[in-house]
C-alpha positions as MATLAB code, in Angstrom:
seq = 'MNSCDRALLALICAPHEACSGISVATSVPTKLPSGKNSTAEKLLVAASELMIERSSIEISLSDIAQKSGANAALVKYHFGNKDGLLLALLERNAATELSNLEYLLAQPITPTAKLKLHIGGIIRAYYRFPYMNRLIHYLLHETKPECADEVSKFFVAPLLDFHRRLLADGISRGEFLATDPVLFYTSLIGACDHLFFGRHAMSRATGVGPVTDEVCRQYIKHMETLICGGILTQAEEAAAAG';
ca = [
      40.369  -48.158   31.179;
      39.756  -48.616   34.880;
      42.414  -50.732   37.125;
      40.298  -53.925   37.066;
      40.165  -53.619   33.195;
      43.875  -53.150   33.011;
      44.467  -56.472   35.075;
      41.827  -58.648   33.109;
      43.549  -56.615   29.582;
      46.881  -57.966   31.194;
      45.762  -61.777   31.628;
      43.798  -61.693   27.765;
      47.147  -60.391   26.457;
      49.439  -62.123   28.522;
      51.232  -65.472   26.676;
      49.471  -68.451   27.331;
      52.042  -70.505   30.109;
      51.948  -67.107   31.646;
      47.977  -67.200   32.251;
      48.277  -70.043   34.932;
      45.564  -72.238   33.533;
      43.433  -69.475   32.597;
      41.947  -69.377   28.867;
      39.277  -67.270   27.220;
      36.942  -68.985   25.076;
      36.799  -67.798   21.213;
      35.244  -70.352   19.706;
      32.192  -70.341   21.240;
      30.108  -67.109   21.985;
      29.368  -66.162   25.790;
      26.600  -64.217   27.528;
      27.008  -60.812   29.192;
      28.184  -62.187   32.719;
      25.426  -61.701   35.205;
      25.879  -58.488   37.436;
      26.175  -55.573   35.658;
      30.074  -54.418   33.997;
      30.276  -51.121   32.815;
      32.971  -51.998   30.283;
      30.696  -54.576   29.064;
      27.897  -52.427   28.944;
      29.891  -49.403   26.936;
      30.676  -52.334   24.771;
      27.067  -52.848   23.839;
      25.853  -49.888   23.614;
      28.994  -49.273   21.134;
      27.651  -51.991   18.835;
      24.347  -51.005   19.227;
      24.856  -47.447   18.060;
      27.538  -48.073   15.258;
      25.081  -50.622   13.814;
      22.194  -47.891   13.893;
      24.605  -45.457   12.389;
      25.065  -47.376    9.853;
      22.009  -48.938    8.863;
      24.233  -52.571    9.080;
      25.444  -55.087   11.504;
      28.637  -55.107    9.517;
      30.890  -54.072   12.745;
      34.289  -55.052   13.442;
      35.603  -54.881   16.809;
      38.154  -52.221   16.069;
      34.922  -50.384   15.463;
      33.378  -51.076   18.752;
      36.596  -50.513   20.721;
      36.675  -47.205   19.059;
      33.437  -45.869   20.006;
      33.248  -47.507   23.263;
      37.028  -46.312   24.680;
      37.590  -49.959   25.458;
      40.307  -51.874   23.818;
      38.792  -54.584   21.552;
      40.937  -57.707   23.565;
      38.190  -56.937   26.332;
      35.630  -57.976   23.996;
      36.956  -61.792   24.209;
      37.287  -61.414   27.805;
      33.700  -60.348   28.195;
      31.981  -61.944   25.530;
      34.230  -64.538   24.343;
      34.318  -63.471   20.649;
      32.153  -60.886   18.476;
      29.263  -63.335   17.667;
      28.722  -63.368   21.617;
      28.669  -59.784   21.812;
      25.809  -59.774   19.326;
      24.280  -62.610   21.067;
      24.656  -60.481   24.149;
      23.188  -57.502   22.650;
      20.385  -59.335   21.056;
      19.236  -60.861   24.301;
      19.504  -57.322   25.990;
      17.220  -55.588   23.646;
      14.902  -58.285   23.990;
      14.622  -58.971   27.650;
      12.226  -55.700   28.365;
      10.145  -56.272   25.659;
      10.030  -60.416   26.128;
       9.545  -59.558   30.344;
       6.579  -57.500   29.101;
       4.625  -60.679   27.582;
       3.191  -62.314   30.758;
       2.673  -58.722   32.488;
       0.621  -58.308   29.743;
      -1.420  -61.500   29.348;
      -2.504  -61.090   33.312;
      -4.255  -57.457   32.597;
      -7.809  -57.604   33.285;
      -8.459  -56.189   29.237;
     -10.063  -57.767   26.322;
      -7.455  -60.327   24.600;
      -8.348  -57.913   21.390;
      -6.775  -55.012   23.766;
      -3.764  -57.097   24.482;
      -3.185  -58.022   20.782;
      -3.205  -54.132   19.982;
      -1.028  -53.528   22.780;
       1.451  -56.111   21.682;
       1.692  -55.067   18.369;
       2.529  -51.708   18.854;
       4.787  -52.904   21.445;
       7.010  -55.228   19.253;
       7.177  -52.759   16.232;
       8.160  -49.961   18.775;
      10.894  -52.581   19.759;
      11.967  -53.095   16.370;
      11.795  -48.901   15.550;
      14.367  -48.600   19.041;
      16.707  -51.339   17.453;
      16.106  -51.100   13.540;
      19.420  -54.022   13.285;
      17.201  -56.390   15.342;
      15.854  -58.823   12.540;
      18.902  -58.633   10.624;
      20.800  -59.407   13.830;
      18.474  -62.755   14.158;
      18.932  -63.872   11.194;
      22.567  -63.529   11.603;
      22.580  -65.532   14.429;
      20.064  -67.830   13.620;
      21.798  -69.002   10.549;
      25.223  -68.224    9.997;
      27.032  -68.614   13.247;
      27.598  -71.961   15.234;
      24.506  -74.244   16.653;
      24.964  -72.857   20.515;
      24.142  -69.225   19.096;
      21.135  -70.543   17.353;
      19.857  -72.236   20.193;
      20.313  -69.228   22.334;
      18.228  -66.913   20.180;
      15.629  -69.563   19.918;
      15.375  -70.482   23.800;
      15.315  -66.450   24.767;
      13.872  -64.669   21.649;
      11.794  -67.244   19.234;
      10.071  -69.543   21.740;
       8.886  -66.866   24.170;
       7.672  -65.211   21.659;
       5.962  -67.988   20.193;
       4.634  -69.343   22.906;
       3.070  -66.003   23.933;
       1.006  -65.441   20.749;
      -0.483  -69.262   21.388;
      -1.784  -68.720   24.176;
      -3.229  -65.086   23.656;
      -4.689  -66.452   20.084;
      -5.843  -69.428   22.230;
      -7.781  -66.657   24.462;
      -8.829  -65.035   22.222;
     -10.780  -67.556   20.214;
     -11.970  -68.997   23.610;
     -13.373  -65.734   23.930;
     -15.153  -65.751   20.606;
     -12.995  -62.703   19.871;
     -10.587  -64.238   17.367;
     -11.021  -66.421   14.343;
      -8.916  -69.586   14.575;
      -5.395  -68.493   13.782;
      -2.219  -70.302   13.398;
       0.081  -68.554   15.816;
       3.421  -70.184   13.537;
       1.733  -67.776   10.838;
       0.870  -65.029   13.111;
       4.310  -64.455   14.350;
       5.516  -64.846   11.099;
       3.315  -62.097    9.873;
       3.992  -59.406   12.590;
       7.627  -60.045   13.056;
       8.006  -60.263    9.085;
       6.037  -57.049    8.962;
       8.844  -55.503   11.832;
      11.416  -56.433    9.590;
      10.598  -55.285    6.302;
       9.648  -51.957    7.918;
      13.170  -51.234    8.200;
      15.027  -54.056    6.405;
      13.261  -53.707    3.027;
      12.792  -49.498    3.552;
      16.449  -49.247    1.823;
      14.949  -50.748   -1.449;
      12.090  -49.195   -1.346;
      13.843  -45.786   -0.919;
      15.568  -46.487   -4.150;
      12.098  -47.651   -6.134;
       9.702  -44.905   -4.414;
      11.600  -42.508   -3.149;
      10.361  -42.858    0.788;
      12.369  -41.264    3.285;
      13.525  -42.925    6.658;
      11.297  -44.429    9.369;
      10.237  -41.535   11.692;
       7.999  -41.619   14.449;
       5.516  -40.414   12.750;
       5.897  -43.538   10.213;
       6.117  -45.794   13.022;
       2.682  -44.115   14.466;
       1.159  -44.648   10.913;
       2.291  -48.161   10.536;
       1.271  -49.523   13.927;
      -2.396  -48.195   12.721;
      -1.184  -50.197    9.534;
      -0.830  -53.407   10.931;
      -3.622  -53.052   13.953;
      -5.762  -52.510   10.960;
      -4.876  -55.465    8.931;
      -4.178  -57.773   11.903;
      -7.054  -57.283   13.462;
      -9.334  -57.189   10.237;
      -7.673  -60.796    9.399;
      -8.583  -62.784   12.921;
     -11.797  -61.016   15.145;
     -14.878  -62.747   14.722;
     -17.489  -60.024   12.972;
     -19.400  -59.327   16.386;
     -15.769  -58.380   17.623;
     -14.708  -56.254   14.924;
     -18.230  -54.338   15.082;
     -17.517  -53.780   19.009;
     -13.946  -52.607   18.213;
     -14.931  -50.285   15.311;
     -18.278  -49.221   17.520;
];
């Protein structure tokens, strides 16, 4: 622990009267502070690794502290509480994929090509962070309304807006059949969810193994065929096949 963190920890653990008016929010989650912070980043990395190792989002502050080498009290300083840390982790994980959406829309390629790239990109994002959809469900439905609002703002809304614009472009160019963007979002994100979350149930029922690089590649190909087969016009489907 560096000297800055020791000073922060002293403030967190000191009696309330000694804090000179400084208080730490513990009821409303906060997002990751702007700018890099090595301890905050270590806490996020530790939480991510634990959830991947355990195939569960049920991790404690003491687990995170032990994994990161930081004091559990620093979670409250940097994030407000555990929900704040989980919210910051989801935002960090989603940021790279979502930042690529505008770039993808601007590329001089067909909407069909953009659709295939997006399908592959979103499935790979879930492969890198297989706890992501469980985390989304938890933050949307089992925490304070402020948490759900944040998830909707930085993840659900941008992704839905991207789907609306991509589908509208494909329809206007005669490549896509009329497709409801909400149903499209539900289909694609639901497919990502079940690949990882439902894998445990399938392993018991059918003996399938874990999600590997090869499984991920096969699933991307499968979803491209399934989705494109459902929304491409006959002319575009023939062009893609040829």
